[in-house]
mmCIF file of C-alpha atoms in Angstrom:
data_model
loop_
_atom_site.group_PDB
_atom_site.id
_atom_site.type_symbol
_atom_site.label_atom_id
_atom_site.label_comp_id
_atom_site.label_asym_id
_atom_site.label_seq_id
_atom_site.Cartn_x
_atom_site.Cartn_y
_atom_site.Cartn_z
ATOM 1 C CA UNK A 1242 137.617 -68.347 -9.279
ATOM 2 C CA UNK A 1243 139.733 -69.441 -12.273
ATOM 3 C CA UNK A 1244 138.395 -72.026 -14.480
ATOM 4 C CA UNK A 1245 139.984 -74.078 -17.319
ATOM 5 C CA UNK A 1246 138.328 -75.705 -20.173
ATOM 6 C CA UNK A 1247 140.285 -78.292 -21.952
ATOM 7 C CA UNK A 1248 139.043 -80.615 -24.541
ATOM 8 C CA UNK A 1249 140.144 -83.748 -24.234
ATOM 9 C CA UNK A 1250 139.734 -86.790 -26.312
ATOM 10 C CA UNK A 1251 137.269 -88.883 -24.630
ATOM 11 C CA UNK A 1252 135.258 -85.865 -22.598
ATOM 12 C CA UNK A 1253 135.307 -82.093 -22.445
ATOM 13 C CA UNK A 1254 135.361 -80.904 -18.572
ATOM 14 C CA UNK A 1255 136.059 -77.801 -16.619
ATOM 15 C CA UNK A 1256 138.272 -78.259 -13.868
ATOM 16 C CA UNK A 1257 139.414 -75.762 -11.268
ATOM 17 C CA UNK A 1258 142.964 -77.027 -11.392
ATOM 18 C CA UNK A 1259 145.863 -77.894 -14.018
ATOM 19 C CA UNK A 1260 144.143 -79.869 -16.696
ATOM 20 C CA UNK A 1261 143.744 -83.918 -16.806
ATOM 21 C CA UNK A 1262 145.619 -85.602 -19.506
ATOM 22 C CA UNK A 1263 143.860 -87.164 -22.838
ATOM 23 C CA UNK A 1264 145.410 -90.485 -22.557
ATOM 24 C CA UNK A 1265 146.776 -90.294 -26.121
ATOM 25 C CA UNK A 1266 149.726 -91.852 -26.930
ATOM 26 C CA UNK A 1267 152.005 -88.610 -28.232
ATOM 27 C CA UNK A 1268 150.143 -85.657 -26.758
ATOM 28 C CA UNK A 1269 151.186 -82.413 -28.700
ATOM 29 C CA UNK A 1270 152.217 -79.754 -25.983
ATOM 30 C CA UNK A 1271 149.653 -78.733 -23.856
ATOM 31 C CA UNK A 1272 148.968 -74.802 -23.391
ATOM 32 C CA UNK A 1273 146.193 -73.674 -20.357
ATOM 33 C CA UNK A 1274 144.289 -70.644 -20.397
ATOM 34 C CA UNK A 1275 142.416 -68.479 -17.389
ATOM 35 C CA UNK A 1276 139.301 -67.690 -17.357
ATOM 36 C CA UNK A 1277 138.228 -65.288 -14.985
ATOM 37 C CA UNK A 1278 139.940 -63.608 -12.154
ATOM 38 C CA UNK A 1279 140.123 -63.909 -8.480
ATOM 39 C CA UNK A 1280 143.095 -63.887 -5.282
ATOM 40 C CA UNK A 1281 144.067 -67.157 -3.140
ATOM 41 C CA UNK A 1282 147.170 -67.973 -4.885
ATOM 42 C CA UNK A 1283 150.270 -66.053 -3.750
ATOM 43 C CA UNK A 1284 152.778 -67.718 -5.891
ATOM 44 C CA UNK A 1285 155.038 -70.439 -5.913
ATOM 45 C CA UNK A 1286 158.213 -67.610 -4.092
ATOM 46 C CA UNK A 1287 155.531 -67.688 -0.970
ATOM 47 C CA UNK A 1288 156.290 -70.989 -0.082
ATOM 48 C CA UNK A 1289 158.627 -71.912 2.364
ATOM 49 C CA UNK A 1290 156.913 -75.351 3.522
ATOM 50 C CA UNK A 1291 156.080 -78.315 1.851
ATOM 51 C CA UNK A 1292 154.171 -81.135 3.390
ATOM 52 C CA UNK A 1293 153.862 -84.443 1.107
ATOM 53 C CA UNK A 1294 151.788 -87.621 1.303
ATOM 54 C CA UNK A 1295 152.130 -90.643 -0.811
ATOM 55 C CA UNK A 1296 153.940 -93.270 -2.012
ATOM 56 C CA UNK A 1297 157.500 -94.846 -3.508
ATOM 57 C CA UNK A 1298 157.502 -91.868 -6.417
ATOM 58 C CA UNK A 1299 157.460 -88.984 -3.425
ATOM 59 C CA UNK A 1300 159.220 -91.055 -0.155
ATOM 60 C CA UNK A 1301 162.677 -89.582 0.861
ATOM 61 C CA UNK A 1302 163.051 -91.611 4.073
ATOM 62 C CA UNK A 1303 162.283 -88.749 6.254
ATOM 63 C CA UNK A 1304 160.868 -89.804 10.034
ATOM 64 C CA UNK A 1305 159.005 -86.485 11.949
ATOM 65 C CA UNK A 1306 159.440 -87.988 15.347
ATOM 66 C CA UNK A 1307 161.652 -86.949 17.571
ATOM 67 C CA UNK A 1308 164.747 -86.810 18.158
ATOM 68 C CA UNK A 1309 165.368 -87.653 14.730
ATOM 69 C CA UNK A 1310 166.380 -85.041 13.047
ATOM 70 C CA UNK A 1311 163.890 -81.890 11.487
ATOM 71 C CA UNK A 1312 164.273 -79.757 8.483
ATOM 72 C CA UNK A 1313 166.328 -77.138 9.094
ATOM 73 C CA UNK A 1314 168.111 -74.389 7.142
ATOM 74 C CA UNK A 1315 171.493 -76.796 6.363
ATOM 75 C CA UNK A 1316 169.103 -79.930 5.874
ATOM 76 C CA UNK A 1317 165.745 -79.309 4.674
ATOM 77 C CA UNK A 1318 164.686 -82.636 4.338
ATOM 78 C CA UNK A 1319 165.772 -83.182 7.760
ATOM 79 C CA UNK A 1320 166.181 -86.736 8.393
ATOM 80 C CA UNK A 1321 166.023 -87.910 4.903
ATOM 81 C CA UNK A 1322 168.160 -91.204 4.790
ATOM 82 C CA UNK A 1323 170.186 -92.597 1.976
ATOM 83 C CA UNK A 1324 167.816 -95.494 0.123
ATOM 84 C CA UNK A 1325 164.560 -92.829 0.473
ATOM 85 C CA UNK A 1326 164.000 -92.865 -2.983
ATOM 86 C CA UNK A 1327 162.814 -95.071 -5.558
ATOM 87 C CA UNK A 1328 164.857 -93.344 -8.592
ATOM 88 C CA UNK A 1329 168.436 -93.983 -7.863
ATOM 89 C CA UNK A 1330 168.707 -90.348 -6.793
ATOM 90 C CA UNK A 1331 166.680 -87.025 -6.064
ATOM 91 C CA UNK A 1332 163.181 -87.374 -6.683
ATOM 92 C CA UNK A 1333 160.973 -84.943 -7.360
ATOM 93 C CA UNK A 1334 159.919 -83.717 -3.686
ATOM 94 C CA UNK A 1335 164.330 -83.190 -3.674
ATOM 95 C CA UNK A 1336 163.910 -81.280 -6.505
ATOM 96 C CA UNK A 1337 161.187 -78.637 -5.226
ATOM 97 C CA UNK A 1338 163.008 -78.213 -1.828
ATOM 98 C CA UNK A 1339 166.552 -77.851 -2.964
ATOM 99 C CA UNK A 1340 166.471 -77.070 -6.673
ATOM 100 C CA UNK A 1341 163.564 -75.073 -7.999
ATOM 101 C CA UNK A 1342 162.545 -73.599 -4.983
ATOM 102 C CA UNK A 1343 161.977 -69.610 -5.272
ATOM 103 C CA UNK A 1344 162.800 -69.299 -1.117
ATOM 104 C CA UNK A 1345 164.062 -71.170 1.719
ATOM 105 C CA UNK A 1346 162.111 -74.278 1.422
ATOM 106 C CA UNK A 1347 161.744 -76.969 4.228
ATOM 107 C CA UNK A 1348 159.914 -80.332 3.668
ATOM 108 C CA UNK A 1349 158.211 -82.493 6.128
ATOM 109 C CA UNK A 1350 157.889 -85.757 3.641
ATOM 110 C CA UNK A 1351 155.317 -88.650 4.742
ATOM 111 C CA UNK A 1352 155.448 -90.930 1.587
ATOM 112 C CA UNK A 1353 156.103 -94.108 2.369
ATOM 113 C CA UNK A 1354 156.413 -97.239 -0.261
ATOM 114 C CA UNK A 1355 153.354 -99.046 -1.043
ATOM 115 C CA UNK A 1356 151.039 -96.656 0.261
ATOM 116 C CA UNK A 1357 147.382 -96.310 -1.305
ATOM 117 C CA UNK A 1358 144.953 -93.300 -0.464
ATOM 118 C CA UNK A 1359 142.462 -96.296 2.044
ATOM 119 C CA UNK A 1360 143.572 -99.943 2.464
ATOM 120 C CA UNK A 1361 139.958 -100.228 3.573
ATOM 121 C CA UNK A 1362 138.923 -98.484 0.526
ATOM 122 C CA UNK A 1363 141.076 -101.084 -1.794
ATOM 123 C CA UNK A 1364 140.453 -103.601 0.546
ATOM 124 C CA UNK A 1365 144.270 -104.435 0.046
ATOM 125 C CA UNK A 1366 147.021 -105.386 3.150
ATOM 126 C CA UNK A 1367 149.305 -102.765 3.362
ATOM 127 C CA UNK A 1368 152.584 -103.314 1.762
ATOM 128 C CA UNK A 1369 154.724 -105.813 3.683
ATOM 129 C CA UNK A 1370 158.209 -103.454 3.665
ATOM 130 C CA UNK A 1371 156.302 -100.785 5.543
ATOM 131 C CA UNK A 1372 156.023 -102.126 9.245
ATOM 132 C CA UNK A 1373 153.569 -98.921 10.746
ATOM 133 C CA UNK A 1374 152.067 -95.477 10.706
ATOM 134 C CA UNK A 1375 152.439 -94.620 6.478
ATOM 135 C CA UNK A 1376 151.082 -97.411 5.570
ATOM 136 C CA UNK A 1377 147.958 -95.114 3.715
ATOM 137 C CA UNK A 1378 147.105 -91.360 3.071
ATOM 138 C CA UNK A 1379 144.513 -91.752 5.927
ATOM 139 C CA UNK A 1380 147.647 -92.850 8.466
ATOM 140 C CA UNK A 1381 149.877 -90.302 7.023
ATOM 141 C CA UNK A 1382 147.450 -87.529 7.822
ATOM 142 C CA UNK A 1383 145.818 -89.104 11.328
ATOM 143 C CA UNK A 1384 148.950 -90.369 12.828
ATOM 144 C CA UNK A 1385 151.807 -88.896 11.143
ATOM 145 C CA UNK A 1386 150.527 -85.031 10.273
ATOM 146 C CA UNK A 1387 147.930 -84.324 12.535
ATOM 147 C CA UNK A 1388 149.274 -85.445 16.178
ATOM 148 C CA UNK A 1389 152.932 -84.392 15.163
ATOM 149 C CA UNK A 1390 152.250 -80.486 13.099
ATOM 150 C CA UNK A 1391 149.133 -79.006 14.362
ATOM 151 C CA UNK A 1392 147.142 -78.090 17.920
ATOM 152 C CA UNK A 1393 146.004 -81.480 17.949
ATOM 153 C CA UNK A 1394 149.090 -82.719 19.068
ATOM 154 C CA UNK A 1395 149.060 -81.841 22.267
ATOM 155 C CA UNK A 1396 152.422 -80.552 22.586
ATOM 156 C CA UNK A 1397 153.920 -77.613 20.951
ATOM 157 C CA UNK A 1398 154.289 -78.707 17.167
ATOM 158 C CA UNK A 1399 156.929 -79.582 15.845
ATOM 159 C CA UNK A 1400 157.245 -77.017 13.143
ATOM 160 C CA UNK A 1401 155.457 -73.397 12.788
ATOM 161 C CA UNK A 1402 153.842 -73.516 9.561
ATOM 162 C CA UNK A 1403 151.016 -71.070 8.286
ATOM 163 C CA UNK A 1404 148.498 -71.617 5.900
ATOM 164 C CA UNK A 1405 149.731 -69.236 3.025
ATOM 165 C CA UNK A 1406 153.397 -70.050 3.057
ATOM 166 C CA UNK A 1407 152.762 -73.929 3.317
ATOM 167 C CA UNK A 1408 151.978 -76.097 0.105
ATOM 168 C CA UNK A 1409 150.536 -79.315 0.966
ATOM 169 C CA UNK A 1410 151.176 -82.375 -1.957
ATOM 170 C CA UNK A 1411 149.647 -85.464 -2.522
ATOM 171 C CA UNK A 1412 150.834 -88.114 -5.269
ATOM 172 C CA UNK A 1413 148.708 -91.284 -5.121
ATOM 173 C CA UNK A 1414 147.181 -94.265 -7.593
ATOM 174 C CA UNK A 1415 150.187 -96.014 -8.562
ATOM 175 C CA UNK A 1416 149.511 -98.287 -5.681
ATOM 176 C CA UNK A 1417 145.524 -97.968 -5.552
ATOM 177 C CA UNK A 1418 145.501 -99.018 -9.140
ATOM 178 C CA UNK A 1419 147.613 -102.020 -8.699
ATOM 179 C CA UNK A 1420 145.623 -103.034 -6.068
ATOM 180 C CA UNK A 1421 142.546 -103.044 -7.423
ATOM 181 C CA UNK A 1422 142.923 -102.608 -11.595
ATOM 182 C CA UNK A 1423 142.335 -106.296 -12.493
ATOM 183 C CA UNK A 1424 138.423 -105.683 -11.466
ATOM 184 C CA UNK A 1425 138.328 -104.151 -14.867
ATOM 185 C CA UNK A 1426 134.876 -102.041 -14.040
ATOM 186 C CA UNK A 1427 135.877 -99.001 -12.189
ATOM 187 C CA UNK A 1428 133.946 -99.805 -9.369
ATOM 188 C CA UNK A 1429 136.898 -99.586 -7.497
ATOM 189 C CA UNK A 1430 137.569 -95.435 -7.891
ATOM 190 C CA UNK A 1431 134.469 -94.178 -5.473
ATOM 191 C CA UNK A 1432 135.284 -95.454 -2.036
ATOM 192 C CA UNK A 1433 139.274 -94.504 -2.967
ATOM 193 C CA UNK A 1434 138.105 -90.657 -4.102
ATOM 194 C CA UNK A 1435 135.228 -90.498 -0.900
ATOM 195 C CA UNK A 1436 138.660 -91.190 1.269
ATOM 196 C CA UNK A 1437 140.962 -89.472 -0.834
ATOM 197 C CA UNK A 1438 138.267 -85.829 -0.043
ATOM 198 C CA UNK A 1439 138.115 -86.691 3.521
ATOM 199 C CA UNK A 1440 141.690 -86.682 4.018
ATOM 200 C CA UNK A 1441 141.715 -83.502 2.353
ATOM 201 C CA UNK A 1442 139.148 -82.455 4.607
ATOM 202 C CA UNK A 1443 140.909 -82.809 7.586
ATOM 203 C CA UNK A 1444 143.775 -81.433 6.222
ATOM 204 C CA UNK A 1445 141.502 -78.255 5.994
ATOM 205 C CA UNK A 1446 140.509 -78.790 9.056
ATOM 206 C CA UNK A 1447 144.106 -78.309 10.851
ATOM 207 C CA UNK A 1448 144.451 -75.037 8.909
ATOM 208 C CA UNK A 1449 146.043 -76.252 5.440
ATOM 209 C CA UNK A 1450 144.738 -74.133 2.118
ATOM 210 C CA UNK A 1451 147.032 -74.824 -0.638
ATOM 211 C CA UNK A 1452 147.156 -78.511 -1.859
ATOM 212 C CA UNK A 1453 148.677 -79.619 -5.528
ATOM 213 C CA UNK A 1454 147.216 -83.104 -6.598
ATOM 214 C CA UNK A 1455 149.664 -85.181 -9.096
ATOM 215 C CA UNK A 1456 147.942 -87.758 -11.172
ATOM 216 C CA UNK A 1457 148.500 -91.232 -11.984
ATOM 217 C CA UNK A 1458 150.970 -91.506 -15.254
ATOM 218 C CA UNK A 1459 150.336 -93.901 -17.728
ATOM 219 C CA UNK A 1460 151.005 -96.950 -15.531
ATOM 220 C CA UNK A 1461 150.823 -99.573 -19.131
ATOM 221 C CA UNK A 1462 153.872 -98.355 -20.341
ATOM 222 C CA UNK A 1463 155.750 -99.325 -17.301
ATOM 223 C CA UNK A 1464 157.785 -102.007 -18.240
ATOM 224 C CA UNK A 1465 156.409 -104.425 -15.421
ATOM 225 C CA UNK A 1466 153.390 -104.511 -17.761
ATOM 226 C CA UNK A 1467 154.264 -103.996 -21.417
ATOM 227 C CA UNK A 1468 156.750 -106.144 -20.754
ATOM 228 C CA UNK A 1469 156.960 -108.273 -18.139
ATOM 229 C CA UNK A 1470 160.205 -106.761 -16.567
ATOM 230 C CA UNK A 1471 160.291 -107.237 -12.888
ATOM 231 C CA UNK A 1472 156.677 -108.810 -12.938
ATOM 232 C CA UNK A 1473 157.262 -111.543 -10.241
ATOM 233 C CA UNK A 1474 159.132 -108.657 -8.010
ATOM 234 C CA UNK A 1475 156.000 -106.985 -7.949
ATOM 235 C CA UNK A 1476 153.545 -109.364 -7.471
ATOM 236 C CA UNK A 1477 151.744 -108.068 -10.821
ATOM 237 C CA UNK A 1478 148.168 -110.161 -11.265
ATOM 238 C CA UNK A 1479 147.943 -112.443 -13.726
ATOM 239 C CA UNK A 1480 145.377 -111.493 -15.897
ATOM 240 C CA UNK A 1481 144.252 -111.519 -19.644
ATOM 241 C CA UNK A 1482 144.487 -107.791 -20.986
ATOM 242 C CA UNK A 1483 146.588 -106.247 -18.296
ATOM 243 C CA UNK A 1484 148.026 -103.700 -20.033
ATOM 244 C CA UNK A 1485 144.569 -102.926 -21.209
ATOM 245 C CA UNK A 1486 142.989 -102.739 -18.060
ATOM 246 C CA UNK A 1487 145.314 -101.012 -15.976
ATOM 247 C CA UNK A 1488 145.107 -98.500 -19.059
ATOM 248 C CA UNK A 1489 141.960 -97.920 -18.317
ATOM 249 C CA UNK A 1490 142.018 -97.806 -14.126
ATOM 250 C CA UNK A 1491 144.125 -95.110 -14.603
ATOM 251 C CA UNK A 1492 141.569 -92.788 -16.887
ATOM 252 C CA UNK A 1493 139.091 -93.633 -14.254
ATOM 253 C CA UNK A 1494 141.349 -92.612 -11.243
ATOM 254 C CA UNK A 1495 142.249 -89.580 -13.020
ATOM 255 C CA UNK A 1496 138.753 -88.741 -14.666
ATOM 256 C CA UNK A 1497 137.461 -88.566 -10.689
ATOM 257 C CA UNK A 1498 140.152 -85.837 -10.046
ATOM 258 C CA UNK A 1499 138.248 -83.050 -11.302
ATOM 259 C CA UNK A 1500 135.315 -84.229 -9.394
ATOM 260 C CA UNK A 1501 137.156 -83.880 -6.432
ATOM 261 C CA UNK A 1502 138.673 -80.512 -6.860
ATOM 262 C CA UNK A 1503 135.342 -78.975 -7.745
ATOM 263 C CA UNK A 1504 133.360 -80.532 -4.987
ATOM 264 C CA UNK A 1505 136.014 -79.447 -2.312
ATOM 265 C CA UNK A 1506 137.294 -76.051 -3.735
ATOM 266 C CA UNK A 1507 133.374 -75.117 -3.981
ATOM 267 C CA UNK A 1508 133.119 -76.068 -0.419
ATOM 268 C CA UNK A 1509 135.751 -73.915 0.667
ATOM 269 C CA UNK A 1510 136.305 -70.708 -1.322
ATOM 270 C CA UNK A 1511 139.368 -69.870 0.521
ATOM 271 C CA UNK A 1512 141.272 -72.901 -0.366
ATOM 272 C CA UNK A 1513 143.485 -73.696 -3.743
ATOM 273 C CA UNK A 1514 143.859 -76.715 -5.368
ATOM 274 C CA UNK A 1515 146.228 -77.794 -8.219
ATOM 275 C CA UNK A 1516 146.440 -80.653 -10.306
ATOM 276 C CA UNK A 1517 149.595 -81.409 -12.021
ATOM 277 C CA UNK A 1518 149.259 -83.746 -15.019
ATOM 278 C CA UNK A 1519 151.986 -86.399 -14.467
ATOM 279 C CA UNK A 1520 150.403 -88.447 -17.256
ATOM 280 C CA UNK A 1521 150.683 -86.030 -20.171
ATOM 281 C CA UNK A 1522 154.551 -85.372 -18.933
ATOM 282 C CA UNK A 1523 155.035 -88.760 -18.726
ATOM 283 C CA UNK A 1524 153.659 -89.533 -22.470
ATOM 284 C CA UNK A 1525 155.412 -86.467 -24.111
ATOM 285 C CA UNK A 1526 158.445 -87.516 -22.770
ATOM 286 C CA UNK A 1527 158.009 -91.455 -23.679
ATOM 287 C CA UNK A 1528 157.260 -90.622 -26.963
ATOM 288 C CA UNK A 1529 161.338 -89.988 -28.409
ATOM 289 C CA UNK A 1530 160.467 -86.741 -30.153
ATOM 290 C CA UNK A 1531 162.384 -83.725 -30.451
ATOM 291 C CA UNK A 1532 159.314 -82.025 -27.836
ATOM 292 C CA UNK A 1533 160.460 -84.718 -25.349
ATOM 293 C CA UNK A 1534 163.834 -83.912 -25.637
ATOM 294 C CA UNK A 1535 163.503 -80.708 -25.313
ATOM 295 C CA UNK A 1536 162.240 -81.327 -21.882
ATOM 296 C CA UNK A 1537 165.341 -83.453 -20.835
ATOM 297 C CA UNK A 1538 167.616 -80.490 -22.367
ATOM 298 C CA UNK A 1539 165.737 -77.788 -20.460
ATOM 299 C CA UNK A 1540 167.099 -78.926 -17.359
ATOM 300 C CA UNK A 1541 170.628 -79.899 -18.399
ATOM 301 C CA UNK A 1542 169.959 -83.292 -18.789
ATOM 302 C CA UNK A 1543 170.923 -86.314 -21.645
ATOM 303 C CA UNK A 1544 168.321 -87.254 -23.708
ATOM 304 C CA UNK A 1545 166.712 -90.065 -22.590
ATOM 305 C CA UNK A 1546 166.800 -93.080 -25.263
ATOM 306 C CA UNK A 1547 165.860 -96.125 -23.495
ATOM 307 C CA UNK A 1548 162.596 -95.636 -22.973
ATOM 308 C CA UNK A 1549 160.893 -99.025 -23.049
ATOM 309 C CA UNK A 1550 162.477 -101.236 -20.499
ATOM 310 C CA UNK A 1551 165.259 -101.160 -17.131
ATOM 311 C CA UNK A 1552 168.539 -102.095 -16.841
ATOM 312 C CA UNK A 1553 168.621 -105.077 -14.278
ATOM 313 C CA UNK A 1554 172.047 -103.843 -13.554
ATOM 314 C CA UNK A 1555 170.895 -100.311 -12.147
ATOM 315 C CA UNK A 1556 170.266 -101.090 -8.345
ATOM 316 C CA UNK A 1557 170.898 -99.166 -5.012
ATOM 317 C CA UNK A 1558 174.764 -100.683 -5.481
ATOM 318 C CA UNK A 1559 176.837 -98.805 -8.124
ATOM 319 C CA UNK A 1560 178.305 -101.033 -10.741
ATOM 320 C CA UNK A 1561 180.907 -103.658 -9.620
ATOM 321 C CA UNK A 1562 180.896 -102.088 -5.735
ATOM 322 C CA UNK A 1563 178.692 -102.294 -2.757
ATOM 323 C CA UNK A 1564 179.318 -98.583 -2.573
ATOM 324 C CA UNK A 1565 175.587 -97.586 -1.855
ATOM 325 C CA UNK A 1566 174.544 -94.587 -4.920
ATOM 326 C CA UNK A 1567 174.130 -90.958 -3.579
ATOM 327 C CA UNK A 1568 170.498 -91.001 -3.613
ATOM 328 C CA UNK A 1569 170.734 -86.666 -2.904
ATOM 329 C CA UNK A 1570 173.194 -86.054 -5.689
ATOM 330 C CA UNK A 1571 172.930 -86.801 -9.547
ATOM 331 C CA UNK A 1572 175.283 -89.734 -9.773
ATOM 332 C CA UNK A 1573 174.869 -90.867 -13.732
ATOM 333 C CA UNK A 1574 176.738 -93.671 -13.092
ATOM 334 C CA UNK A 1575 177.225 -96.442 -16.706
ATOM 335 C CA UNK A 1576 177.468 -100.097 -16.163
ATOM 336 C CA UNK A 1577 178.496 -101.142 -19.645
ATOM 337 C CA UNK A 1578 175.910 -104.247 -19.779
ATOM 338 C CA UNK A 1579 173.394 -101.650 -19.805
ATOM 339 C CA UNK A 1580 174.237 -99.938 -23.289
ATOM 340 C CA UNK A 1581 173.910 -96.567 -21.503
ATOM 341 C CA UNK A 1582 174.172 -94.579 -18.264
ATOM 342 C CA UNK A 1583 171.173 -94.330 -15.808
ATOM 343 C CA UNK A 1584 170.941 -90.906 -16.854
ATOM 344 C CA UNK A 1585 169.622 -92.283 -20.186
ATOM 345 C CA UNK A 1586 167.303 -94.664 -18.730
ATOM 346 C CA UNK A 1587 163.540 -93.524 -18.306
ATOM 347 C CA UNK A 1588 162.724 -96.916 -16.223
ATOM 348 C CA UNK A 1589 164.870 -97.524 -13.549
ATOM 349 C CA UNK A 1590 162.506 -101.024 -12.869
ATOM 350 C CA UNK A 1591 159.664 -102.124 -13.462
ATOM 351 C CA UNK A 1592 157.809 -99.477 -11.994
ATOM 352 C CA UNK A 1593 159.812 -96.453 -11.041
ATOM 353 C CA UNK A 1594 161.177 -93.763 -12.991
ATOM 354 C CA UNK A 1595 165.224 -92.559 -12.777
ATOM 355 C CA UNK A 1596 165.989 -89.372 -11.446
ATOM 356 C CA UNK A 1597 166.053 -87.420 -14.426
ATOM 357 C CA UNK A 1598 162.582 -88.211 -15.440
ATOM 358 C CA UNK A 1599 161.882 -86.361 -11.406
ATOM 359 C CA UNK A 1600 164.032 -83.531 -12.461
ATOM 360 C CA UNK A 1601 162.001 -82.643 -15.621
ATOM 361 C CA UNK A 1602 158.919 -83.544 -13.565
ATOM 362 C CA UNK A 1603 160.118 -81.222 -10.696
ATOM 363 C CA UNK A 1604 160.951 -78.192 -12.886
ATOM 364 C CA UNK A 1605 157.738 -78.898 -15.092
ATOM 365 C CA UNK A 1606 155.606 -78.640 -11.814
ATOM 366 C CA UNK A 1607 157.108 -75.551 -10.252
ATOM 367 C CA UNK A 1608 156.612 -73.964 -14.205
ATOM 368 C CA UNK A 1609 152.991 -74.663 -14.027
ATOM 369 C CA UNK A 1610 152.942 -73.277 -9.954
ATOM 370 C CA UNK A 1611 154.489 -69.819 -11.090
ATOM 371 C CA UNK A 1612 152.239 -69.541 -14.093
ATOM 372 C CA UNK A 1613 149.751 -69.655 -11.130
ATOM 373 C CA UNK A 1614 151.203 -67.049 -10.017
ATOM 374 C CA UNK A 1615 151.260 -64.713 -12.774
ATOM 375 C CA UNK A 1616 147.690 -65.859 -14.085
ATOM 376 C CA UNK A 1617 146.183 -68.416 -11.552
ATOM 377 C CA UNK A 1618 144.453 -71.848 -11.797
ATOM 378 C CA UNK A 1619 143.148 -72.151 -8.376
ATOM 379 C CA UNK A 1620 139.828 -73.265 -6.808
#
């Protein structure tokens, strides 16, 4: 079993997973280092199916019922509709399938907008744009994955899948955090993380092995809370100290990730868990220096240079037309009120990210998957 020791400003932990981020405001690089040796991880090239829960950051529209349409070798998002994303263009799950994938890839995506790891556990309403079953993890997995993918279903299902070849993703807390942040005690991160390990559970129960966990990025930098850009769109809480406190729910929420890979991977020996470390990406690249734009350059891209706010001008419309933006293609469309294309944007609102920022998060994700390969960080 691989283990990583990182030390990190506020606590020193080992993990069995991609480390945690410090929560400092210009990390320096980080570099990860195995410990001892062991087999569970095949490498990122073995995957050829990817099955995602979460929220607006992963979403691509996709609907697994029939007839709509299923991934499939000339669409392997299947039904993936124009609108499914929340960054103006591929997002990160596009990235992986059709991008940085090492073989065929097909993805069965149930991240819906809005949705939290337990409405019971946040005690929240789900999100009033999503009408039904992905309205949480725990629906994603009990009424979208389970009855639709497995021998549960009743019915032959709907895709063959095995356990080594299939990567299952999660990307949740944007949503839990909002929901619950303005507490300001952490009391709110247990029931979450005791729902967040059953769902996990039962994904292990239907035969899935391989799971990557993405943290929560440093949700006070959005602009919705340093500030204020799109806070009435979002409902943001009015509270003294919010960018303090959400600060802070999201080093809880991620300080109970390691918690949660250790008590499941030591459960099951035969299972791998990853934990890609959104919030470090997400501060190197936020912090203008020649590291972050190395990142953006990496993968082709502009550097990004508006990094504090949105353009209220870059919608779901391109400039000056209700011709809707190719939300599979990179469309770096300008409007000149913006004083720059999308592409330079890092905030495409209040809360969500452009595509580019997916991109670099995309190829930084698959480099930390294949150094998995070579080395392994795996429970």
């Amino acid at each position: 079993m691989y283990k990583l020791i990182r030390s990190l400003t506020f606590y020193l932990i080992t993990l069995f997973a991609i480390g945690l981020s410090t929560g400092a405001p210009t990390p320096e690089p980080q570099t990860y280092q195995a410990q001892s040796a062991g087999k569970v991880w095949s490498g990122w090239e073995s995957v050829d199916k990817l099955f995602v829960f979460g929220a607006s950051y992963a979403g691509t529209g996709f609907n697994w019922l029939p007839p709509n349409p299923a991934p499939s070798p000339s669409n392997p998002l299947g039904n993936s509709v124009r609108g499914g994303t929340s960054s103006n263009g591929p997002n990160f799950v596009t990235y992986l399938t059709t991008t940085f994938n090492a073989s065929f890839m097909q993805t069965y995506n149930f991240a819906f907008a809005g949705a939290k790891v337990s409405n019971t556990a946040t005690s929240s309403t789900p999100y009033a744009k999503n009408p039904g079953g992905q309205n949480d993890m725990v629906a994603q997995v009990t009424n979208g994955f389970l009855p639709s993918y497995t021998t549960e279903a009743g019915h032959e299902p709907y895709a063959n899948w095995t356990a080594d070849s299939s990567l299952f993703i999660t990307f949740f807390g944007i949503n839990d955090i909002l929901a619950t942040y303005a507490k300001g005690d952490g009391s709110s991160t247990a029931p979450i993380f005791a729902a967040y390990k059953q769902n996990f559970e039962d994904l292990y129960t239907a035969g899935a092995r391989k799971f990557l966990i993405l943290n929560t990025p440093p949700m006070e930098l959005m602009p919705v809370f340093s500030n204020g850009f799109g806070a009435r769109d979002w409902q943001i809480p009015v509270v003294a100290n919010n960018q303090t406190l959400v600060r802070q729910a999201v080093l809880d929420f991620n300080a109970d990730i390691p918690d949660l890979v250790s008590s499941f991977t030591s459960a099951h020996s035969d299972a791998t868990m990853f934990v890609y470390d959104v919030h470090a990406l997400f501060l190197n690249m936020l912090s203008g220096t020649s590291a972050s734009n190395a990142l953006t350059s990496q993968r082709q891209l502009k550097p990004l240079t508006n990094l504090q706010t949105a353009c209220p001008f870059y919608t779901q419309f391109k400039p000056g037309t209700r011709q809707p933006v190719d939300y599979l293609g990179e469309d770096d469309f300008e409007d000149e009120r913006c004083g720059g294309s999308v592409g330079t944007y890092f905030w495409l609102n209040g809360i969500h990210v452009t595509w580019p920022v997916h991109k670099v998060m995309a190829g930084a994700i698959v480099d930390e998957l294949k150094g998995g390969a070579s080395g392994g960080y795996e429970g």
